[in-house]
Amino acid sequence: MKLMWRYTLRYKKLLFFDFISVFGFILIELGLPTILAMMIDQGISNQDFDYIKRMGILMVVITVIGIIMSISLRYFSSQITSRMVAAIRDDLYAKVQTFSHTEYESIGVSSLITRTTNDAYQIMLFMQNILTAGFMTPMMFGMSLYLIIRTSPSLGIYVLGSLPVLLLAVILIAKYSEPLSSKQQKNLDNINSILRENLSGLRVIRAFVNEKFEEMRFRKVNNAYTDSSKSLFHLMAVAQPGFFFLFNVVMVLIIWNGTIQIDSGQLEVGTLIAFIEYIFHALFSFMMFATVFMMYPRANVSALRIQEVFDRDPEIKDNPEGIEMPEQKGYVEFKNVTFAYPGHSESPVIRNVSFTASPGETVAFIGSTGSGKSTLIQLIPRFYDVTEGQVLVDGEDVRAYKLKDLREKIGYIPQKAQLFTGTIAENMRYGKEDATPAEMREAADIAQATDFISQKPDGYDEILSEGGSNFSGGQKQRLAIARAVIRRPEIYIFDDSFSALDYQTDAKLRARLKKETTKSTVMIVAQRVGTIMHADKIIVLNEGDVVGIGTHRELLETCPIYYDIAASQLSEEELA
Ligand SMILES: Nc1ncnc2c1ncn2[C@@H]1O[C@H](COP(=O)(O)OP(=O)(O)OP(=O)(O)O)[C@@H](O)[C@H]1O
C-alpha cells in the first residue's frame, strides 16, 4: 500500500479535484432523495404545485451537476492512475537497468516482464477503484448512516445490525484471497516464461517435432493459472450474491416495519421513500467498498512484487565517485583472479588467474567448452565482480571507475550477436551515437559486412526484425563486430565472435582488424586454433585454471592440452 500511495501522492492537485468531485457527487446523490421527500410530504400532501415545480427544477439542476461531477471523478481518477502506473513502469525500467546478471538470473527475466506489465496494471485497476469508489463509499456510507439515524432510529437498527455480519464476511474473503492472488501472479510468471522460451525456440521445437510436448508444458502452466483464477472467482461468486441476499433481507424488514409505522401515523410516505433511498446508498456503498477492499490483496501482492525489485540492491555497484581516467590506454591485468558465480561459492569457475594484455597486443583464450573463457572476459566490463584478486584496467581496479567510463573503453562483441529491431544503421550507431556515414562505411568494411549490406535492397536502411532474425548468423556477427569497431575502443573483447564466419571471411576480418587495432588491446575467445594462432599471447584454460601462456609455437611445445586441441584441428604441416 505504501508504494501505491507514494506514487499517488505525486499528483496532489489532481487528487484534490478528485476529492472535490467525490464530495460533490455524494451531496447530490443524497440531496435528491431529501428533496424528493420534501416534495412528497410538503408539496403533494398540501397540493402545493408551485412548491412541487420549484423542487422539480432543483432536482434537474442537481442531477446535471451530479452528471458533471461523476464525469470529472472518472476523469481525475484515470488521470492519476495512468500517470502513476507510467511512473512506476519508468522507475522499474530504470531500476532494472542497474541490475547485474545476478539479479536478472535470480528474479528471472519473465518475472521482471510480468512485474512491469501485469503487476503495474493490477495496481492501476485497484487505485482506479480507490480513487472513485474507495474515496466515495466511506463518505457516502457515513453520511447515509447519519441521515438514516436522524430520519428514523428505530428502522436504522436493522442497518446497524447487519453491519457486523458484512464486515466479518469482507475480512474473511480478503484473508482467503491474498494467498490465491500471490499464487496467481506466480503462475502468470510461469506462463510468460514458457511462452518466451517457446516463441524464441520455435525452430528447435519444430525441428525436433516437439510441438505436442511443448503444448503440454504450456497447458500445464496455463491450467495452473486458470485454477488459481477460478478459485478467486469462486470466492467472489459466493461473496456477491451473499451480500445481495443480506441487502435484500434488510430492505424487506425495513419496508415491512416502515409500512406498519406509516399505518400508525409515526412515519410519512415521503420520509419512508427517502429512508429507503438512504439505506440503498448506505448498503450499496458498503458493498462497493467491500469489493474494493477485496481487490486489495491482489493489488498488494503486485505492489510487494514491484517493491521487491525496487529494494533489490544490485551486486555490481557503480562507483559514482569513480576516479579520473588515467593516461594509459587499454592495459588489462588479471591479478590472482578467482571467481565463483553468485550462489556457487563452493565451486569457482576461474581459479587464481594472472596475466597482462597491452595496447597493440592480441591476447587469445582457448580451452575446452565450459573451461571459463567467457566468464573470464566478462569480468573486464564488470558484468560480474571477482570473488578474489583484482582485474585492473590501465593500472586501476575496474571497481574504482565509474561503470560508464569503464564500459566506454570497451568494445564487447558477445558470443550470440544480439541485435535490435531497427535499421542496420541504427544498430551500428548503437556503438557510436553520432557516427557519420563515412565512419559507418569504414566499420562495415573492417567487419567484412559491406558486401552483404550493399546487396540488401535498402542498404544501411534495411530493417532488422526482432533479434535480427532476417539476417544470417554470420551477417549478424559481422554487424555486431562493426557496432563495436565504430566506437574505436581501447579494448576489444571478442567472445567467440568469429564462430559463424567461414574460414576465408574469418581470416580477412582478422587481417583488417590487426591493421586497425594497432593502438588497442584485443582479447579473443575462440574455439578454432586457426583464429588465434597468430595472437601475441595465447592463454590456455582448463576447468578454470590457466594451464599455459605463450605463443602458438611455444605452447605446442610446452602445453599438452594446447597441443591436443591444435592437433585435433590442424594438419601435420601446420603443426610442424
Ligand atoms: N550464469 C551462470 N551461473 C552459474 N554457472 C555458470 C553461469 N554461466 C556459466 N556457468 C558455468 O561456468 C563454467 C564456465 O562457463 P563459460 O561460459 O565461461 O565457459 P566457456 O569456456 O566460455 O565455454 P564455451 O566455450 O562452451 O562457451 C561452466 O561450467 C558453466 O556451467
Coordinates of C-alpha atoms and ligand atoms in Angstrom, one line a residue:
M1 CA 0.0 0.0 0.0
K2 CA 2.9 2.3 0.8
L3 CA 4.2 2.0 -2.8
M4 CA 0.7 2.8 -4.2
W5 CA 0.3 5.9 -2.0
R6 CA 3.8 7.1 -2.6
Y7 CA 3.1 7.3 -6.3
T8 CA -0.5 8.5 -6.0
L9 CA 0.6 11.4 -3.7
R10 CA 2.8 12.7 -6.5
Y11 CA -0.4 14.1 -8.1
K12 CA -1.7 16.2 -5.2
K13 CA -3.5 18.7 -7.4
L14 CA -5.4 16.0 -9.3
L15 CA -6.1 14.3 -6.0
F16 CA -7.7 17.4 -4.7
F17 CA -10.0 17.7 -7.7
D18 CA -10.8 14.0 -7.4
F19 CA -11.8 14.6 -3.8
I20 CA -13.9 17.6 -4.6
S21 CA -15.7 15.6 -7.3
V22 CA -16.4 12.8 -4.9
F23 CA -17.8 15.1 -2.3
G24 CA -20.0 17.0 -4.8
F25 CA -21.2 13.7 -6.2
I26 CA -22.3 12.4 -2.8
L27 CA -24.0 15.6 -1.8
I28 CA -26.1 15.4 -4.9
E29 CA -26.8 11.7 -4.6
L30 CA -28.1 12.1 -1.1
G31 CA -29.6 15.5 -1.8
L32 CA -32.0 14.1 -4.4
P33 CA -33.9 11.8 -2.0
T34 CA -34.2 14.5 0.6
I35 CA -35.7 16.9 -1.9
L36 CA -38.0 14.1 -3.1
A37 CA -39.2 13.5 0.5
M38 CA -39.9 17.2 0.8
M39 CA -41.7 17.2 -2.5
I40 CA -44.0 14.4 -1.4
D41 CA -44.5 15.4 2.2
Q42 CA -45.0 19.1 1.7
G43 CA -45.8 19.6 -2.0
I44 CA -48.0 16.7 -2.8
S45 CA -49.7 16.4 0.6
N46 CA -50.6 20.1 0.6
Q47 CA -51.3 20.2 -3.2
D48 CA -48.8 23.0 -3.5
F49 CA -47.9 22.8 -7.2
D50 CA -45.6 25.8 -7.1
Y51 CA -43.5 24.1 -4.5
I52 CA -43.5 20.8 -6.5
K53 CA -42.4 22.8 -9.6
R54 CA -39.6 24.5 -7.7
M55 CA -38.4 21.3 -6.2
G56 CA -38.6 19.6 -9.6
I57 CA -36.4 22.2 -11.2
L58 CA -34.0 21.9 -8.3
M59 CA -33.8 18.2 -8.9
V60 CA -33.0 18.6 -12.6
V61 CA -30.2 21.1 -11.8
I62 CA -28.8 18.8 -9.1
T63 CA -28.9 15.9 -11.5
V64 CA -27.0 17.8 -14.2
I65 CA -24.4 18.8 -11.6
G66 CA -24.2 15.2 -10.5
I67 CA -23.5 14.0 -14.0
I68 CA -20.7 16.6 -14.4
M69 CA -19.3 15.6 -11.0
S70 CA -19.3 11.9 -11.9
I71 CA -17.6 12.5 -15.2
S72 CA -14.9 14.6 -13.6
L73 CA -14.5 12.0 -10.9
R74 CA -13.7 9.4 -13.7
Y75 CA -11.5 11.9 -15.5
F76 CA -9.3 12.8 -12.5
S77 CA -9.0 9.3 -11.2
S78 CA -8.0 8.0 -14.6
Q79 CA -5.5 10.8 -15.0
I80 CA -3.9 10.0 -11.7
T81 CA -3.8 6.2 -12.2
S82 CA -2.5 6.3 -15.7
R83 CA 0.3 8.8 -14.8
M84 CA 1.0 6.8 -11.7
V85 CA 1.4 3.5 -13.5
A86 CA 3.5 5.1 -16.2
A87 CA 5.8 6.4 -13.5
I88 CA 6.0 3.0 -11.8
R89 CA 6.9 1.4 -15.1
D90 CA 9.6 4.1 -15.9
D91 CA 11.1 3.6 -12.4
L92 CA 11.0 -0.1 -12.7
Y93 CA 12.7 0.1 -16.1
A94 CA 15.4 2.4 -14.7
K95 CA 16.0 0.2 -11.7
V96 CA 16.2 -3.0 -13.8
Q97 CA 18.9 -1.2 -15.9
T98 CA 21.1 -1.0 -12.9
F99 CA 20.8 -4.8 -12.3
S100 CA 23.7 -7.1 -13.0
H101 CA 23.4 -10.6 -14.4
T102 CA 23.0 -11.9 -10.9
E103 CA 19.7 -10.0 -10.3
Y104 CA 18.3 -10.9 -13.7
E105 CA 19.1 -14.6 -13.0
S106 CA 17.7 -14.6 -9.5
I107 CA 14.4 -12.7 -10.2
G108 CA 14.0 -14.1 -13.7
V109 CA 13.6 -12.1 -16.9
S110 CA 10.0 -13.3 -17.4
S111 CA 9.0 -12.3 -13.9
L112 CA 10.5 -8.9 -14.4
I113 CA 8.4 -8.5 -17.5
T114 CA 5.2 -9.6 -15.6
R115 CA 6.0 -7.2 -12.8
T116 CA 6.5 -4.3 -15.2
T117 CA 3.3 -5.1 -17.2
N118 CA 0.6 -7.0 -15.3
D119 CA 1.6 -6.2 -11.7
A120 CA 1.7 -2.5 -12.6
Y121 CA -1.7 -2.9 -14.3
Q122 CA -3.2 -4.6 -11.2
I123 CA -2.1 -1.6 -9.1
M124 CA -3.7 0.8 -11.7
L125 CA -7.0 -1.1 -11.5
F126 CA -7.1 -1.0 -7.8
M127 CA -6.2 2.6 -7.5
Q128 CA -8.8 3.5 -10.1
N129 CA -11.3 1.9 -7.8
I130 CA -9.9 3.5 -4.7
L131 CA -10.0 7.0 -6.2
T132 CA -13.6 6.6 -7.3
A133 CA -15.4 4.0 -5.1
G134 CA -12.8 3.8 -2.4
F135 CA -12.9 7.5 -1.6
M136 CA -16.6 7.9 -2.2
T137 CA -18.1 4.9 -0.4
P138 CA -16.9 5.6 3.2
M139 CA -18.1 9.2 2.9
M140 CA -21.4 8.2 1.3
F141 CA -21.8 5.4 3.9
G142 CA -21.1 7.8 6.8
M143 CA -23.5 10.5 5.5
S144 CA -26.2 7.9 4.7
L145 CA -25.9 6.4 8.1
Y146 CA -26.3 9.8 9.7
L147 CA -29.4 10.5 7.6
I148 CA -30.8 7.1 8.5
I149 CA -30.4 7.6 12.2
R150 CA -31.7 11.1 12.0
T151 CA -34.8 10.1 10.0
S152 CA -35.8 7.0 11.9
P153 CA -33.6 5.5 14.7
S154 CA -36.0 2.6 15.1
L155 CA -35.6 1.5 11.5
G156 CA -31.9 2.3 11.4
I157 CA -31.4 -0.5 14.0
Y158 CA -31.7 -3.1 11.1
V159 CA -29.0 -1.5 9.1
L160 CA -26.7 -1.3 12.2
G161 CA -27.4 -5.0 13.0
S162 CA -26.4 -6.2 9.5
L163 CA -23.1 -4.3 9.5
P164 CA -21.0 -6.7 11.8
V165 CA -22.0 -9.7 9.6
L166 CA -21.0 -7.8 6.4
L167 CA -17.7 -6.7 8.0
L168 CA -16.8 -10.2 9.1
A169 CA -17.5 -11.6 5.6
V170 CA -15.3 -8.9 3.9
I171 CA -12.4 -9.6 6.3
L172 CA -12.7 -13.4 5.7
I173 CA -12.8 -13.0 1.9
A174 CA -9.7 -10.7 2.0
K175 CA -7.9 -13.2 4.1
Y176 CA -8.5 -16.1 1.8
S177 CA -7.9 -14.2 -1.4
E178 CA -4.3 -13.0 -0.5
P179 CA -2.5 -16.3 -0.9
L180 CA -4.6 -17.1 -4.0
S181 CA -3.6 -13.8 -5.6
S182 CA 0.1 -14.4 -4.9
K183 CA -0.2 -17.8 -6.5
Q184 CA -2.0 -16.3 -9.5
Q185 CA 0.8 -13.8 -10.2
K186 CA 3.5 -16.5 -9.8
N187 CA 1.6 -18.7 -12.3
L188 CA 1.4 -15.7 -14.7
D189 CA 5.2 -15.5 -14.4
N190 CA 5.4 -19.2 -15.4
I191 CA 3.1 -18.6 -18.4
N192 CA 5.3 -15.8 -19.6
S193 CA 8.5 -17.8 -19.1
I194 CA 7.3 -20.8 -21.1
L195 CA 5.8 -18.5 -23.8
R196 CA 9.1 -16.6 -24.1
E197 CA 11.1 -19.8 -24.4
N198 CA 8.7 -21.3 -26.9
L199 CA 8.5 -18.3 -29.1
S200 CA 12.2 -17.8 -29.3
G201 CA 12.9 -21.5 -29.7
L202 CA 10.2 -22.1 -32.3
R203 CA 12.6 -23.6 -34.9
V204 CA 14.1 -26.0 -32.4
I205 CA 10.7 -27.2 -31.3
R206 CA 9.7 -27.8 -34.9
A207 CA 12.9 -29.4 -35.9
F208 CA 12.6 -31.9 -33.0
V209 CA 8.9 -32.3 -33.7
N210 CA 8.2 -31.4 -30.0
E211 CA 5.1 -29.3 -30.6
K212 CA 3.0 -31.7 -28.6
F213 CA 5.4 -31.8 -25.7
E214 CA 5.6 -28.0 -25.6
E215 CA 1.8 -27.8 -25.9
M216 CA 1.5 -30.0 -22.8
R217 CA 4.1 -27.9 -20.9
F218 CA 2.2 -24.7 -21.8
R219 CA -1.1 -26.3 -20.9
K220 CA 0.2 -27.3 -17.5
V221 CA 1.2 -23.8 -16.5
N222 CA -1.9 -22.3 -18.2
N223 CA -4.1 -24.7 -16.2
A224 CA -2.3 -23.8 -13.0
Y225 CA -3.1 -20.1 -13.7
T226 CA -6.7 -21.0 -14.6
D227 CA -7.1 -23.0 -11.4
S228 CA -5.8 -20.1 -9.2
S229 CA -8.0 -17.6 -11.1
K230 CA -11.0 -19.9 -10.8
S231 CA -10.6 -20.2 -7.0
L232 CA -10.5 -16.4 -6.8
F233 CA -13.6 -16.1 -9.0
H234 CA -15.4 -18.7 -6.9
L235 CA -14.7 -16.7 -3.8
M236 CA -16.1 -13.6 -5.4
A237 CA -19.0 -15.6 -6.9
V238 CA -20.1 -16.6 -3.4
A239 CA -19.4 -13.3 -1.9
Q240 CA -21.5 -11.0 -4.1
P241 CA -24.8 -12.9 -4.1
G242 CA -24.3 -13.4 -0.3
F243 CA -24.1 -9.6 0.1
F244 CA -27.1 -9.1 -2.1
F245 CA -29.1 -11.6 -0.1
L246 CA -28.4 -9.8 3.2
F247 CA -29.1 -6.4 1.5
N248 CA -32.5 -7.6 0.4
V249 CA -33.3 -9.1 3.8
V250 CA -32.6 -5.7 5.4
M251 CA -34.7 -3.9 2.8
V252 CA -37.7 -6.2 3.3
L253 CA -37.5 -5.8 7.1
I254 CA -37.4 -2.0 6.7
I255 CA -40.3 -1.8 4.2
W256 CA -42.3 -4.1 6.4
N257 CA -41.7 -2.1 9.6
G258 CA -41.9 1.2 7.7
T259 CA -45.4 0.4 6.4
I260 CA -46.5 -0.5 10.0
Q261 CA -45.2 2.8 11.2
I262 CA -47.0 4.7 8.4
D263 CA -50.2 2.9 9.3
S264 CA -49.8 4.0 12.9
G265 CA -49.0 7.6 11.8
Q266 CA -45.5 7.6 13.1
L267 CA -43.9 8.0 9.6
E268 CA -44.8 9.8 6.5
V269 CA -44.7 8.2 3.0
G270 CA -42.1 10.6 1.6
T271 CA -39.9 10.0 4.6
L272 CA -40.0 6.3 4.1
I273 CA -39.1 6.7 0.4
A274 CA -36.2 8.9 1.3
F275 CA -35.2 6.4 4.0
I276 CA -35.2 3.5 1.6
E277 CA -33.0 5.6 -0.7
Y278 CA -30.6 6.3 2.1
I279 CA -30.4 2.7 3.0
F280 CA -29.8 1.8 -0.6
H281 CA -26.9 4.2 -0.6
A282 CA -25.6 3.0 2.7
L283 CA -25.6 -0.6 1.9
F284 CA -24.6 -0.2 -1.7
S285 CA -21.6 2.0 -0.7
F286 CA -20.7 -0.6 1.9
M287 CA -20.8 -3.3 -0.8
M288 CA -18.7 -1.3 -3.2
F289 CA -16.2 -0.6 -0.5
A290 CA -16.1 -4.3 0.3
T291 CA -15.4 -5.0 -3.4
V292 CA -12.5 -2.6 -3.4
F293 CA -11.3 -4.0 -0.2
M294 CA -11.4 -7.5 -1.6
M295 CA -9.3 -6.3 -4.6
Y296 CA -6.7 -5.0 -2.1
P297 CA -4.9 -8.4 -1.5
R298 CA -4.3 -8.8 -5.2
A299 CA -3.0 -5.3 -5.7
N300 CA -0.9 -5.7 -2.5
V301 CA 0.7 -8.8 -3.9
S302 CA 1.5 -6.9 -7.1
A303 CA 2.8 -3.9 -5.1
L304 CA 5.1 -6.2 -3.0
R305 CA 6.4 -7.8 -6.1
I306 CA 7.3 -4.4 -7.6
Q307 CA 8.7 -3.2 -4.3
E308 CA 10.9 -6.3 -4.2
V309 CA 12.5 -5.1 -7.4
F310 CA 13.0 -1.5 -6.1
D311 CA 14.5 -2.9 -2.9
R312 CA 16.9 -5.1 -4.7
D313 CA 20.5 -4.0 -4.3
P314 CA 22.5 -4.7 -7.4
E315 CA 25.6 -6.9 -6.9
I316 CA 27.6 -4.7 -9.3
K317 CA 27.5 -1.3 -7.8
D318 CA 28.5 1.7 -9.8
N319 CA 31.2 3.9 -8.3
P320 CA 29.7 7.4 -8.8
E321 CA 32.9 9.0 -7.3
G322 CA 34.9 6.9 -9.8
I323 CA 38.5 8.0 -10.4
E324 CA 39.6 10.1 -13.4
M325 CA 40.5 8.0 -16.4
P326 CA 44.3 7.5 -16.4
E327 CA 46.5 8.4 -19.3
Q328 CA 47.3 4.9 -20.2
K329 CA 45.0 3.4 -22.9
G330 CA 43.8 -0.1 -22.6
Y331 CA 46.2 -2.0 -20.4
V332 CA 44.4 -5.0 -18.8
E333 CA 45.8 -7.1 -16.0
F334 CA 44.4 -10.0 -14.1
K335 CA 46.0 -10.4 -10.6
N336 CA 45.3 -13.8 -8.9
V337 CA 41.7 -13.7 -10.0
T338 CA 39.3 -16.3 -8.6
F339 CA 35.6 -16.2 -9.5
A340 CA 32.6 -18.2 -8.5
Y341 CA 29.1 -17.4 -9.7
P342 CA 26.8 -16.0 -7.0
G343 CA 25.3 -18.8 -5.1
H344 CA 28.0 -21.2 -6.2
S345 CA 30.9 -20.0 -3.9
E346 CA 32.0 -23.6 -3.3
S347 CA 32.9 -24.2 -6.9
P348 CA 34.8 -21.3 -8.6
V349 CA 34.9 -21.4 -12.4
I350 CA 38.1 -19.3 -12.6
R351 CA 40.9 -20.0 -10.2
N352 CA 43.9 -17.8 -9.5
V353 CA 44.3 -16.4 -13.0
S354 CA 47.0 -13.9 -13.7
F355 CA 48.1 -12.3 -17.0
T356 CA 48.6 -8.9 -18.7
A357 CA 47.5 -7.5 -22.0
S358 CA 48.8 -4.3 -23.5
P359 CA 47.7 -2.0 -26.3
G360 CA 48.8 -3.3 -29.7
E361 CA 48.7 -6.8 -28.4
T362 CA 46.3 -9.6 -29.2
V363 CA 45.6 -12.0 -26.4
A364 CA 43.6 -15.1 -27.1
F365 CA 41.8 -17.6 -24.8
I366 CA 41.3 -21.2 -25.7
G367 CA 40.2 -24.2 -23.9
S368 CA 37.5 -26.9 -23.8
T369 CA 33.9 -25.8 -23.5
G370 CA 33.0 -24.8 -20.0
S371 CA 36.6 -24.0 -19.1
G372 CA 35.7 -20.5 -18.1
K373 CA 36.8 -18.4 -21.1
S374 CA 33.6 -16.3 -21.5
T375 CA 33.3 -15.9 -17.7
L376 CA 36.8 -14.6 -17.5
I377 CA 36.4 -11.9 -20.1
Q378 CA 33.1 -10.8 -18.6
L379 CA 35.0 -9.7 -15.6
I380 CA 36.6 -6.8 -17.5
P381 CA 33.4 -4.8 -18.2
R382 CA 32.2 -5.8 -14.7
F383 CA 29.3 -8.0 -15.8
Y384 CA 30.4 -9.8 -12.7
D385 CA 32.9 -8.9 -9.9
V386 CA 35.8 -11.0 -9.0
T387 CA 35.5 -13.2 -5.9
E388 CA 39.2 -12.8 -5.1
G389 CA 42.1 -10.9 -6.7
Q390 CA 41.8 -7.9 -8.9
V391 CA 41.1 -7.0 -12.5
L392 CA 43.0 -3.8 -13.5
V393 CA 42.4 -1.6 -16.5
D394 CA 45.1 1.0 -17.1
G395 CA 46.6 0.1 -13.7
E396 CA 43.4 0.7 -11.7
D397 CA 40.9 -1.8 -10.3
V398 CA 37.8 -1.9 -12.5
R399 CA 35.7 -1.3 -9.4
A400 CA 37.4 2.1 -8.9
Y401 CA 35.9 3.5 -12.2
K402 CA 32.5 4.8 -12.9
L403 CA 30.8 2.0 -14.8
K404 CA 30.0 4.2 -17.7
D405 CA 33.6 5.3 -18.1
L406 CA 34.9 1.8 -17.8
R407 CA 32.5 0.4 -20.4
E408 CA 33.1 3.2 -22.8
K409 CA 36.7 2.0 -23.1
I410 CA 35.5 -1.4 -24.2
G411 CA 34.1 -2.8 -27.5
Y412 CA 32.3 -6.0 -26.5
I413 CA 31.2 -8.5 -29.1
P414 CA 29.1 -11.2 -27.4
Q415 CA 29.0 -14.9 -28.2
K416 CA 25.5 -14.6 -29.5
A417 CA 25.2 -11.5 -31.7
Q418 CA 22.4 -9.5 -30.1
L419 CA 20.9 -7.0 -32.5
F420 CA 17.9 -4.8 -32.1
T421 CA 14.8 -4.1 -34.1
G422 CA 15.6 -1.2 -36.4
T423 CA 17.8 -0.4 -39.4
I424 CA 21.4 -1.6 -39.9
A425 CA 22.5 2.0 -39.5
E426 CA 20.6 2.3 -36.2
N427 CA 22.2 -0.9 -34.9
M428 CA 25.7 0.3 -35.9
R429 CA 25.0 3.7 -34.2
Y430 CA 24.4 1.7 -31.0
G431 CA 28.2 1.7 -30.8
K432 CA 28.6 5.4 -31.5
E433 CA 25.5 7.6 -31.4
D434 CA 26.9 10.3 -33.7
A435 CA 28.7 8.1 -36.2
T436 CA 28.9 9.7 -39.6
P437 CA 28.0 7.7 -42.8
A438 CA 31.8 7.5 -43.6
E439 CA 32.5 6.0 -40.2
M440 CA 29.8 3.6 -40.6
R441 CA 31.0 2.5 -44.1
E442 CA 34.5 2.1 -42.7
A443 CA 33.4 0.0 -39.7
A444 CA 31.3 -2.2 -42.0
D445 CA 34.3 -2.6 -44.3
I446 CA 36.6 -3.7 -41.5
A447 CA 33.9 -6.1 -40.3
Q448 CA 33.6 -7.5 -43.8
A449 CA 30.0 -6.5 -43.9
T450 CA 30.0 -4.1 -46.9
D451 CA 29.2 -6.8 -49.4
F452 CA 26.0 -8.1 -47.9
I453 CA 24.8 -4.7 -46.8
S454 CA 25.1 -3.4 -50.3
Q455 CA 23.2 -6.4 -51.6
K456 CA 20.2 -5.5 -49.3
P457 CA 17.6 -3.5 -51.2
D458 CA 17.7 -0.7 -48.7
G459 CA 21.4 -0.9 -47.8
Y460 CA 22.1 0.7 -44.4
D461 CA 18.4 1.4 -44.1
E462 CA 17.5 -2.3 -44.3
I463 CA 15.3 -3.2 -41.4
L464 CA 16.3 -5.9 -38.9
S465 CA 13.3 -7.7 -37.4
E466 CA 13.2 -8.8 -33.8
G467 CA 16.6 -10.2 -32.7
G468 CA 17.8 -9.8 -36.3
S469 CA 16.0 -13.0 -37.4
N470 CA 16.0 -11.9 -41.1
F471 CA 19.8 -12.0 -41.2
S472 CA 22.1 -15.0 -41.2
G473 CA 24.2 -15.9 -38.2
G474 CA 27.5 -14.8 -39.9
Q475 CA 25.9 -11.5 -41.0
K476 CA 24.7 -10.8 -37.5
Q477 CA 28.1 -11.5 -36.1
R478 CA 29.7 -9.1 -38.6
L479 CA 27.2 -6.4 -37.7
A480 CA 27.9 -6.9 -34.1
I481 CA 31.6 -6.5 -34.8
A482 CA 31.0 -3.4 -36.9
R483 CA 29.0 -2.0 -34.0
A484 CA 32.0 -2.4 -31.7
V485 CA 34.6 -1.2 -34.2
I486 CA 32.7 2.0 -34.9
R487 CA 33.5 3.3 -31.4
R488 CA 37.2 2.6 -31.8
P489 CA 37.5 1.3 -28.3
E490 CA 40.7 0.9 -26.3
I491 CA 39.9 -2.7 -25.5
Y492 CA 38.2 -5.1 -27.8
I493 CA 36.6 -8.2 -26.4
F494 CA 35.6 -10.8 -28.9
D495 CA 33.7 -13.7 -27.2
D496 CA 33.8 -16.4 -29.8
S497 CA 32.6 -13.8 -32.3
F498 CA 34.0 -15.4 -35.4
S499 CA 32.5 -18.8 -35.0
A500 CA 29.7 -18.3 -37.6
L501 CA 32.2 -17.0 -40.2
D502 CA 33.7 -19.1 -43.0
Y503 CA 37.5 -19.5 -42.8
Q504 CA 38.1 -17.0 -45.6
T505 CA 36.0 -14.2 -44.1
D506 CA 37.4 -15.0 -40.6
A507 CA 41.0 -14.6 -42.0
K508 CA 40.2 -11.4 -43.9
L509 CA 38.4 -9.9 -41.0
R510 CA 41.2 -10.6 -38.6
A511 CA 43.8 -9.3 -41.0
R512 CA 41.8 -6.0 -41.3
L513 CA 41.3 -5.8 -37.6
K514 CA 45.0 -6.2 -37.0
K515 CA 45.7 -3.2 -39.1
E516 CA 43.1 -1.1 -37.4
T517 CA 43.8 -2.0 -33.8
T518 CA 47.4 -1.3 -33.5
K519 CA 46.8 1.0 -30.6
S520 CA 44.1 -1.2 -28.9
T521 CA 44.2 -4.3 -26.8
V522 CA 42.4 -7.1 -28.5
M523 CA 41.1 -10.1 -26.5
I524 CA 39.7 -13.0 -28.4
V525 CA 37.9 -16.1 -27.1
A526 CA 37.8 -18.8 -29.7
Q527 CA 37.3 -22.5 -30.3
R528 CA 39.2 -22.5 -33.6
V529 CA 43.0 -22.6 -33.3
G530 CA 43.2 -21.1 -36.7
T531 CA 41.5 -17.9 -35.4
I532 CA 44.0 -17.3 -32.7
M533 CA 47.3 -19.0 -33.7
H534 CA 48.8 -15.6 -34.7
A535 CA 47.9 -13.9 -31.4
D536 CA 50.8 -12.4 -29.4
K537 CA 49.7 -14.3 -26.4
I538 CA 47.5 -17.4 -26.1
I539 CA 46.1 -18.3 -22.7
V540 CA 45.0 -21.9 -22.3
L541 CA 42.3 -22.6 -19.8
N542 CA 41.3 -25.9 -18.4
E543 CA 38.4 -26.1 -15.9
G544 CA 39.1 -22.6 -14.6
D545 CA 42.9 -22.9 -14.3
V546 CA 45.5 -21.4 -16.6
V547 CA 47.5 -24.3 -17.9
G548 CA 49.6 -22.5 -20.4
I549 CA 50.6 -19.0 -21.6
G550 CA 52.6 -18.3 -24.7
T551 CA 52.6 -18.0 -28.4
H552 CA 51.3 -20.8 -30.7
R553 CA 54.8 -22.2 -31.2
E554 CA 55.7 -22.1 -27.6
L555 CA 52.5 -23.7 -26.5
L556 CA 52.8 -26.5 -29.0
E557 CA 56.0 -27.5 -27.2
T558 CA 55.1 -26.7 -23.6
C559 CA 51.4 -27.3 -23.2
P560 CA 50.0 -30.8 -23.9
I561 CA 46.4 -29.6 -23.7
Y562 CA 47.0 -26.9 -26.3
Y563 CA 48.9 -29.4 -28.4
D564 CA 45.9 -31.8 -28.3
I565 CA 43.4 -29.0 -29.3
A566 CA 45.7 -27.9 -32.1
A567 CA 46.3 -31.5 -33.3
S568 CA 42.6 -32.1 -33.5
Q569 CA 42.1 -29.1 -35.8
L570 CA 45.3 -28.5 -37.8
S571 CA 47.1 -30.5 -40.5
E572 CA 50.5 -32.2 -39.9
E573 CA 52.3 -29.4 -41.8
E574 CA 50.6 -26.7 -39.8
L575 CA 51.6 -28.4 -36.6
A576 CA 55.2 -28.9 -37.7
Ligands
LIG1 N1 25.3 -17.7 -15.0 C1 25.9 -18.8 -14.6 N2 25.6 -19.3 -13.4 C2 26.3 -20.4 -12.9 N3 27.2 -21.0 -13.6 C3 27.5 -20.6 -14.8 C4 26.9 -19.4 -15.4 N4 27.4 -19.2 -16.6 C5 28.3 -20.2 -16.8 N5 28.4 -21.0 -15.7 C6 29.3 -22.1 -15.6 O1 30.7 -21.6 -15.6 C7 31.5 -22.5 -16.3 C8 32.3 -21.7 -17.3 O2 31.4 -21.3 -18.3 P1 31.9 -20.4 -19.5 O3 30.7 -20.0 -20.3 O4 32.8 -19.3 -19.0 O5 32.8 -21.4 -20.4 P2 33.4 -21.2 -21.8 O6 34.8 -21.7 -21.6 O7 33.2 -19.9 -22.3 O8 32.6 -22.3 -22.6 P3 32.2 -22.3 -24.2 O9 33.4 -22.4 -24.9 O10 31.3 -23.5 -24.3 O11 31.4 -21.0 -24.4 C9 30.7 -23.6 -16.8 O12 30.8 -24.7 -16.0 C10 29.3 -23.1 -16.7 O13 28.4 -24.1 -16.5

